[in-house]
Amino acid sequence: NPEKPYEFEPEDGATVRRIWSPTQKHPAFKDMATAPRLLDCIEGLIGKNVLFHYSKLNMKGPKVGSVVEWHQDFSYYPHTNADLVTALIFLDDASETNGCLRVVPGSHRRGLLSHEVDGFFRGKVHDVDEARAVSIEVPAGSVLFLHCLTLHASARNVSQLPRRTFLPAYRAADAFPIYFGPHAAHNEPGVELL
């Protein structure tokens, strides 16, 4: 539930899975999200007049970090255009054993795919050609830029090591939200022109 400051792993109910808005909780995260080198990259991807959209800290605890199904972020945060990008800043090494990100290259060019099951939004895409998927194994300190329409997922963490990732998200100033449901509306008070 994004209205709470954090959420727990469904498997054990005790391990923190996600912390919402870390940029509002500690200046180190705000500094990372607004670092000029990072913002230069974001501007190169979505143009000038960049808005800070939201942030979260995803954590896959050792031996418990759960699966994230195939999805596109745009399905959760639809806007008037797709000029939205998230920077994944890896705080730990990411490998297949600790549940690294998997993406389908070029999937952002296919548009928004159905995230429905039996006519209801379920937040996941079925019929993914997993043979085309690529595992993003990177060392701590790496940054990955993820377009809002890129199909991505991650497996369970089966290792003894955590896989923590800080995710500041950005959008172009002319990308207006078209959905204000409980999963999206909580972001708007923190939106800021950078």
PDB file of C-alpha atoms in Angstrom:
ATOM      1  CA  ASN A   1       0.000   0.000   0.000  1.00  0.00           C
ATOM      2  CA  PRO A   2       1.784   3.163  -1.189  1.00  0.00           C
ATOM      3  CA  GLU A   3      -0.046   5.301   1.390  1.00  0.00           C
ATOM      4  CA  LYS A   4       2.099   3.685   4.100  1.00  0.00           C
ATOM      5  CA  PRO A   5       5.796   4.585   4.333  1.00  0.00           C
ATOM      6  CA  TYR A   6       6.913   0.985   3.764  1.00  0.00           C
ATOM      7  CA  GLU A   7       5.646  -2.483   2.897  1.00  0.00           C
ATOM      8  CA  PHE A   8       6.680  -5.956   4.005  1.00  0.00           C
ATOM      9  CA  GLU A   9       7.513  -9.124   2.109  1.00  0.00           C
ATOM     10  CA  PRO A  10       4.349 -11.201   1.732  1.00  0.00           C
ATOM     11  CA  GLU A  11       6.278 -14.405   2.465  1.00  0.00           C
ATOM     12  CA  ASP A  12       7.300 -13.627   6.045  1.00  0.00           C
ATOM     13  CA  GLY A  13       5.454 -10.389   6.846  1.00  0.00           C
ATOM     14  CA  ALA A  14       8.522  -9.096   8.730  1.00  0.00           C
ATOM     15  CA  THR A  15      11.167  -8.231   6.129  1.00  0.00           C
ATOM     16  CA  VAL A  16      10.809  -4.751   4.650  1.00  0.00           C
ATOM     17  CA  ARG A  17      10.309  -5.009   0.892  1.00  0.00           C
ATOM     18  CA  ARG A  18       9.910  -1.354  -0.075  1.00  0.00           C
ATOM     19  CA  ILE A  19      10.301   2.077   1.489  1.00  0.00           C
ATOM     20  CA  TRP A  20       8.270   4.812  -0.181  1.00  0.00           C
ATOM     21  CA  SER A  21       9.656   8.348  -0.637  1.00  0.00           C
ATOM     22  CA  PRO A  22      13.147   7.900   0.849  1.00  0.00           C
ATOM     23  CA  THR A  23      13.957  11.359  -0.592  1.00  0.00           C
ATOM     24  CA  GLN A  24      11.643  12.767   2.086  1.00  0.00           C
ATOM     25  CA  LYS A  25      13.224  10.690   4.845  1.00  0.00           C
ATOM     26  CA  HIS A  26      16.963  11.345   4.485  1.00  0.00           C
ATOM     27  CA  PRO A  27      18.937  14.066   2.651  1.00  0.00           C
ATOM     28  CA  ALA A  28      21.341  11.499   1.137  1.00  0.00           C
ATOM     29  CA  PHE A  29      18.527  10.202  -1.080  1.00  0.00           C
ATOM     30  CA  LYS A  30      17.422  13.715  -2.067  1.00  0.00           C
ATOM     31  CA  ASP A  31      21.051  14.526  -2.944  1.00  0.00           C
ATOM     32  CA  MET A  32      21.323  11.414  -5.131  1.00  0.00           C
ATOM     33  CA  ALA A  33      18.016  12.135  -6.887  1.00  0.00           C
ATOM     34  CA  THR A  34      19.028  15.713  -7.718  1.00  0.00           C
ATOM     35  CA  ALA A  35      22.719  15.169  -8.526  1.00  0.00           C
ATOM     36  CA  PRO A  36      23.626  17.282 -11.591  1.00  0.00           C
ATOM     37  CA  ARG A  37      25.315  14.351 -13.403  1.00  0.00           C
ATOM     38  CA  LEU A  38      22.211  12.219 -12.979  1.00  0.00           C
ATOM     39  CA  LEU A  39      19.876  15.035 -14.050  1.00  0.00           C
ATOM     40  CA  ASP A  40      21.982  15.664 -17.172  1.00  0.00           C
ATOM     41  CA  CYS A  41      21.336  12.045 -18.178  1.00  0.00           C
ATOM     42  CA  ILE A  42      17.610  12.337 -17.438  1.00  0.00           C
ATOM     43  CA  GLU A  43      17.407  15.554 -19.493  1.00  0.00           C
ATOM     44  CA  GLY A  44      19.121  13.776 -22.380  1.00  0.00           C
ATOM     45  CA  LEU A  45      16.387  11.125 -22.288  1.00  0.00           C
ATOM     46  CA  ILE A  46      13.189  13.146 -21.761  1.00  0.00           C
ATOM     47  CA  GLY A  47      14.211  16.744 -22.496  1.00  0.00           C
ATOM     48  CA  LYS A  48      14.434  19.933 -20.458  1.00  0.00           C
ATOM     49  CA  ASN A  49      11.954  20.897 -17.743  1.00  0.00           C
ATOM     50  CA  VAL A  50      12.303  17.671 -15.786  1.00  0.00           C
ATOM     51  CA  LEU A  51       9.939  16.991 -12.913  1.00  0.00           C
ATOM     52  CA  PHE A  52      10.923  14.799  -9.983  1.00  0.00           C
ATOM     53  CA  HIS A  53       8.036  12.322  -9.859  1.00  0.00           C
ATOM     54  CA  TYR A  54       8.568   9.990  -6.869  1.00  0.00           C
ATOM     55  CA  SER A  55      11.122   7.746  -5.188  1.00  0.00           C
ATOM     56  CA  LYS A  56      11.261   4.376  -3.530  1.00  0.00           C
ATOM     57  CA  LEU A  57      13.820   2.000  -2.124  1.00  0.00           C
ATOM     58  CA  ASN A  58      13.266  -1.578  -3.285  1.00  0.00           C
ATOM     59  CA  MET A  59      14.869  -4.252  -1.153  1.00  0.00           C
ATOM     60  CA  LYS A  60      15.129  -7.944  -1.799  1.00  0.00           C
ATOM     61  CA  GLY A  61      16.153  -9.456   1.490  1.00  0.00           C
ATOM     62  CA  PRO A  62      18.391 -12.542   1.570  1.00  0.00           C
ATOM     63  CA  LYS A  63      16.445 -15.761   0.951  1.00  0.00           C
ATOM     64  CA  VAL A  64      13.126 -13.901   1.039  1.00  0.00           C
ATOM     65  CA  GLY A  65      13.068 -11.164  -1.630  1.00  0.00           C
ATOM     66  CA  SER A  66       9.932 -11.966  -3.606  1.00  0.00           C
ATOM     67  CA  VAL A  67       9.200 -12.205  -7.305  1.00  0.00           C
ATOM     68  CA  VAL A  68       8.130  -9.087  -9.215  1.00  0.00           C
ATOM     69  CA  GLU A  69       5.955 -10.125 -12.166  1.00  0.00           C
ATOM     70  CA  TRP A  70       6.439  -8.815 -15.721  1.00  0.00           C
ATOM     71  CA  HIS A  71       4.984  -5.320 -15.998  1.00  0.00           C
ATOM     72  CA  GLN A  72       5.404  -1.808 -17.388  1.00  0.00           C
ATOM     73  CA  ASP A  73       5.499   1.082 -14.905  1.00  0.00           C
ATOM     74  CA  PHE A  74       3.232   3.171 -17.160  1.00  0.00           C
ATOM     75  CA  SER A  75       0.340   0.821 -16.313  1.00  0.00           C
ATOM     76  CA  TYR A  76       0.524   2.066 -12.703  1.00  0.00           C
ATOM     77  CA  TYR A  77       1.235   5.717 -13.537  1.00  0.00           C
ATOM     78  CA  PRO A  78      -0.491   6.581 -16.846  1.00  0.00           C
ATOM     79  CA  HIS A  79       0.236  10.082 -18.168  1.00  0.00           C
ATOM     80  CA  THR A  80      -0.609  12.140 -21.225  1.00  0.00           C
ATOM     81  CA  ASN A  81       2.668  11.017 -22.803  1.00  0.00           C
ATOM     82  CA  ALA A  82       5.357   8.441 -22.090  1.00  0.00           C
ATOM     83  CA  ASP A  83       8.218  10.832 -21.252  1.00  0.00           C
ATOM     84  CA  LEU A  84       8.809   9.135 -17.903  1.00  0.00           C
ATOM     85  CA  VAL A  85      12.026   7.459 -16.809  1.00  0.00           C
ATOM     86  CA  THR A  86      13.277   5.875 -13.605  1.00  0.00           C
ATOM     87  CA  ALA A  87      16.903   5.742 -12.517  1.00  0.00           C
ATOM     88  CA  LEU A  88      17.756   2.507 -10.731  1.00  0.00           C
ATOM     89  CA  ILE A  89      20.740   3.191  -8.500  1.00  0.00           C
ATOM     90  CA  PHE A  90      22.093  -0.134  -7.283  1.00  0.00           C
ATOM     91  CA  LEU A  91      23.227  -0.032  -3.657  1.00  0.00           C
ATOM     92  CA  ASP A  92      24.315  -3.695  -3.810  1.00  0.00           C
ATOM     93  CA  ASP A  93      25.701  -5.925  -6.524  1.00  0.00           C
ATOM     94  CA  ALA A  94      22.807  -7.339  -8.576  1.00  0.00           C
ATOM     95  CA  SER A  95      23.026 -10.897  -9.884  1.00  0.00           C
ATOM     96  CA  GLU A  96      20.652 -13.602 -11.005  1.00  0.00           C
ATOM     97  CA  THR A  97      20.935 -15.287  -7.606  1.00  0.00           C
ATOM     98  CA  ASN A  98      19.815 -12.208  -5.657  1.00  0.00           C
ATOM     99  CA  GLY A  99      16.964 -11.316  -8.010  1.00  0.00           C
ATOM    100  CA  CYS A 100      18.456  -8.861 -10.499  1.00  0.00           C
ATOM    101  CA  LEU A 101      16.232  -6.917 -12.855  1.00  0.00           C
ATOM    102  CA  ARG A 102      15.234  -8.631 -16.117  1.00  0.00           C
ATOM    103  CA  VAL A 103      14.096  -6.622 -19.146  1.00  0.00           C
ATOM    104  CA  VAL A 104      12.840  -7.326 -22.647  1.00  0.00           C
ATOM    105  CA  PRO A 105      14.981  -5.101 -24.906  1.00  0.00           C
ATOM    106  CA  GLY A 106      12.967  -2.908 -27.270  1.00  0.00           C
ATOM    107  CA  SER A 107       9.686  -3.617 -25.478  1.00  0.00           C
ATOM    108  CA  HIS A 108       9.183   0.111 -24.838  1.00  0.00           C
ATOM    109  CA  ARG A 109       8.501   0.480 -28.585  1.00  0.00           C
ATOM    110  CA  ARG A 110       5.463  -1.830 -28.458  1.00  0.00           C
ATOM    111  CA  GLY A 111       3.282   0.578 -26.462  1.00  0.00           C
ATOM    112  CA  LEU A 112       1.292  -0.271 -23.385  1.00  0.00           C
ATOM    113  CA  LEU A 113       0.483  -3.973 -23.098  1.00  0.00           C
ATOM    114  CA  SER A 114      -2.510  -5.453 -21.309  1.00  0.00           C
ATOM    115  CA  HIS A 115      -2.039  -5.903 -17.563  1.00  0.00           C
ATOM    116  CA  GLU A 116      -5.474  -7.478 -17.171  1.00  0.00           C
ATOM    117  CA  VAL A 117      -6.709 -10.927 -16.265  1.00  0.00           C
ATOM    118  CA  ASP A 118     -10.363 -11.725 -16.985  1.00  0.00           C
ATOM    119  CA  GLY A 119     -11.061  -8.042 -17.644  1.00  0.00           C
ATOM    120  CA  PHE A 120      -9.565  -6.765 -14.373  1.00  0.00           C
ATOM    121  CA  PHE A 121      -6.273  -4.924 -13.850  1.00  0.00           C
ATOM    122  CA  ARG A 122      -3.819  -7.305 -12.191  1.00  0.00           C
ATOM    123  CA  GLY A 123      -0.569  -5.367 -12.679  1.00  0.00           C
ATOM    124  CA  LYS A 124       1.195  -8.025 -14.711  1.00  0.00           C
ATOM    125  CA  VAL A 125       1.670  -8.967 -18.341  1.00  0.00           C
ATOM    126  CA  HIS A 126       1.120 -12.512 -19.543  1.00  0.00           C
ATOM    127  CA  ASP A 127       2.567 -14.141 -22.657  1.00  0.00           C
ATOM    128  CA  VAL A 128       6.045 -12.637 -22.295  1.00  0.00           C
ATOM    129  CA  ASP A 129       8.669 -14.053 -24.654  1.00  0.00           C
ATOM    130  CA  GLU A 130      11.175 -14.806 -21.887  1.00  0.00           C
ATOM    131  CA  ALA A 131      13.709 -16.066 -24.448  1.00  0.00           C
ATOM    132  CA  ARG A 132      14.214 -12.393 -25.404  1.00  0.00           C
ATOM    133  CA  ALA A 133      14.654 -11.260 -21.792  1.00  0.00           C
ATOM    134  CA  VAL A 134      18.041 -10.077 -20.537  1.00  0.00           C
ATOM    135  CA  SER A 135      19.268 -10.244 -16.937  1.00  0.00           C
ATOM    136  CA  ILE A 136      20.855  -6.984 -15.776  1.00  0.00           C
ATOM    137  CA  GLU A 137      23.757  -8.083 -13.585  1.00  0.00           C
ATOM    138  CA  VAL A 138      25.648  -5.007 -12.360  1.00  0.00           C
ATOM    139  CA  PRO A 139      27.964  -4.013  -9.500  1.00  0.00           C
ATOM    140  CA  ALA A 140      26.894  -1.721  -6.683  1.00  0.00           C
ATOM    141  CA  GLY A 141      27.047   1.923  -7.738  1.00  0.00           C
ATOM    142  CA  SER A 142      25.713   1.240 -11.225  1.00  0.00           C
ATOM    143  CA  VAL A 143      22.787   3.246 -12.598  1.00  0.00           C
ATOM    144  CA  LEU A 144      20.232   1.910 -15.068  1.00  0.00           C
ATOM    145  CA  PHE A 145      17.699   4.162 -16.821  1.00  0.00           C
ATOM    146  CA  LEU A 146      14.339   2.466 -17.321  1.00  0.00           C
ATOM    147  CA  HIS A 147      11.710   3.867 -19.703  1.00  0.00           C
ATOM    148  CA  CYS A 148       8.161   3.636 -18.337  1.00  0.00           C
ATOM    149  CA  LEU A 149       7.089   1.242 -21.124  1.00  0.00           C
ATOM    150  CA  THR A 150      10.016  -1.179 -20.772  1.00  0.00           C
ATOM    151  CA  LEU A 151       8.757  -4.632 -19.846  1.00  0.00           C
ATOM    152  CA  HIS A 152      10.610  -5.789 -16.723  1.00  0.00           C
ATOM    153  CA  ALA A 153      10.493  -8.272 -13.852  1.00  0.00           C
ATOM    154  CA  SER A 154      12.720  -9.837 -11.227  1.00  0.00           C
ATOM    155  CA  ALA A 155      13.049 -13.245  -9.643  1.00  0.00           C
ATOM    156  CA  ARG A 156      13.155 -14.221  -5.983  1.00  0.00           C
ATOM    157  CA  ASN A 157      16.384 -13.592  -4.073  1.00  0.00           C
ATOM    158  CA  VAL A 158      17.754 -17.084  -3.363  1.00  0.00           C
ATOM    159  CA  SER A 159      21.149 -15.836  -2.142  1.00  0.00           C
ATOM    160  CA  GLN A 160      22.490 -14.844   1.268  1.00  0.00           C
ATOM    161  CA  LEU A 161      23.018 -11.281  -0.015  1.00  0.00           C
ATOM    162  CA  PRO A 162      20.558  -8.370  -0.144  1.00  0.00           C
ATOM    163  CA  ARG A 163      19.694  -6.579  -3.376  1.00  0.00           C
ATOM    164  CA  ARG A 164      18.761  -2.975  -2.548  1.00  0.00           C
ATOM    165  CA  THR A 165      18.001  -0.405  -5.232  1.00  0.00           C
ATOM    166  CA  PHE A 166      17.155   3.286  -4.898  1.00  0.00           C
ATOM    167  CA  LEU A 167      14.701   4.424  -7.572  1.00  0.00           C
ATOM    168  CA  PRO A 168      14.136   8.126  -8.191  1.00  0.00           C
ATOM    169  CA  ALA A 169      11.587   8.596 -10.984  1.00  0.00           C
ATOM    170  CA  TYR A 170      11.212  11.580 -13.312  1.00  0.00           C
ATOM    171  CA  ARG A 171       8.826  12.865 -15.942  1.00  0.00           C
ATOM    172  CA  ALA A 172       8.757  15.646 -18.499  1.00  0.00           C
ATOM    173  CA  ALA A 173       6.855  18.752 -17.398  1.00  0.00           C
ATOM    174  CA  ASP A 174       4.330  18.196 -20.194  1.00  0.00           C
ATOM    175  CA  ALA A 175       3.512  14.652 -18.987  1.00  0.00           C
ATOM    176  CA  PHE A 176       0.349  15.096 -16.941  1.00  0.00           C
ATOM    177  CA  PRO A 177      -1.100  12.262 -14.852  1.00  0.00           C
ATOM    178  CA  ILE A 178      -4.435  10.915 -16.068  1.00  0.00           C
ATOM    179  CA  TYR A 179      -5.062   8.606 -13.104  1.00  0.00           C
ATOM    180  CA  PHE A 180      -5.262   9.629  -9.452  1.00  0.00           C
ATOM    181  CA  GLY A 181      -6.133   6.306  -7.823  1.00  0.00           C
ATOM    182  CA  PRO A 182      -4.535   5.192  -4.551  1.00  0.00           C
ATOM    183  CA  HIS A 183      -1.353   3.907  -6.192  1.00  0.00           C
ATOM    184  CA  ALA A 184      -0.642   7.149  -8.071  1.00  0.00           C
ATOM    185  CA  ALA A 185      -2.146  10.106  -6.211  1.00  0.00           C
ATOM    186  CA  HIS A 186       0.274   9.869  -3.284  1.00  0.00           C
ATOM    187  CA  ASN A 187       3.113  10.930  -5.600  1.00  0.00           C
ATOM    188  CA  GLU A 188       1.712  14.288  -6.644  1.00  0.00           C
ATOM    189  CA  PRO A 189       2.396  16.317  -3.476  1.00  0.00           C
ATOM    190  CA  GLY A 190       6.135  15.587  -3.876  1.00  0.00           C
ATOM    191  CA  VAL A 191       6.392  16.519  -7.564  1.00  0.00           C
ATOM    192  CA  GLU A 192       9.021  19.197  -8.073  1.00  0.00           C
ATOM    193  CA  LEU A 193      10.483  20.996 -11.094  1.00  0.00           C
ATOM    194  CA  LEU A 194      14.216  20.348 -11.175  1.00  0.00           C
TER     195      LEU A 194
END
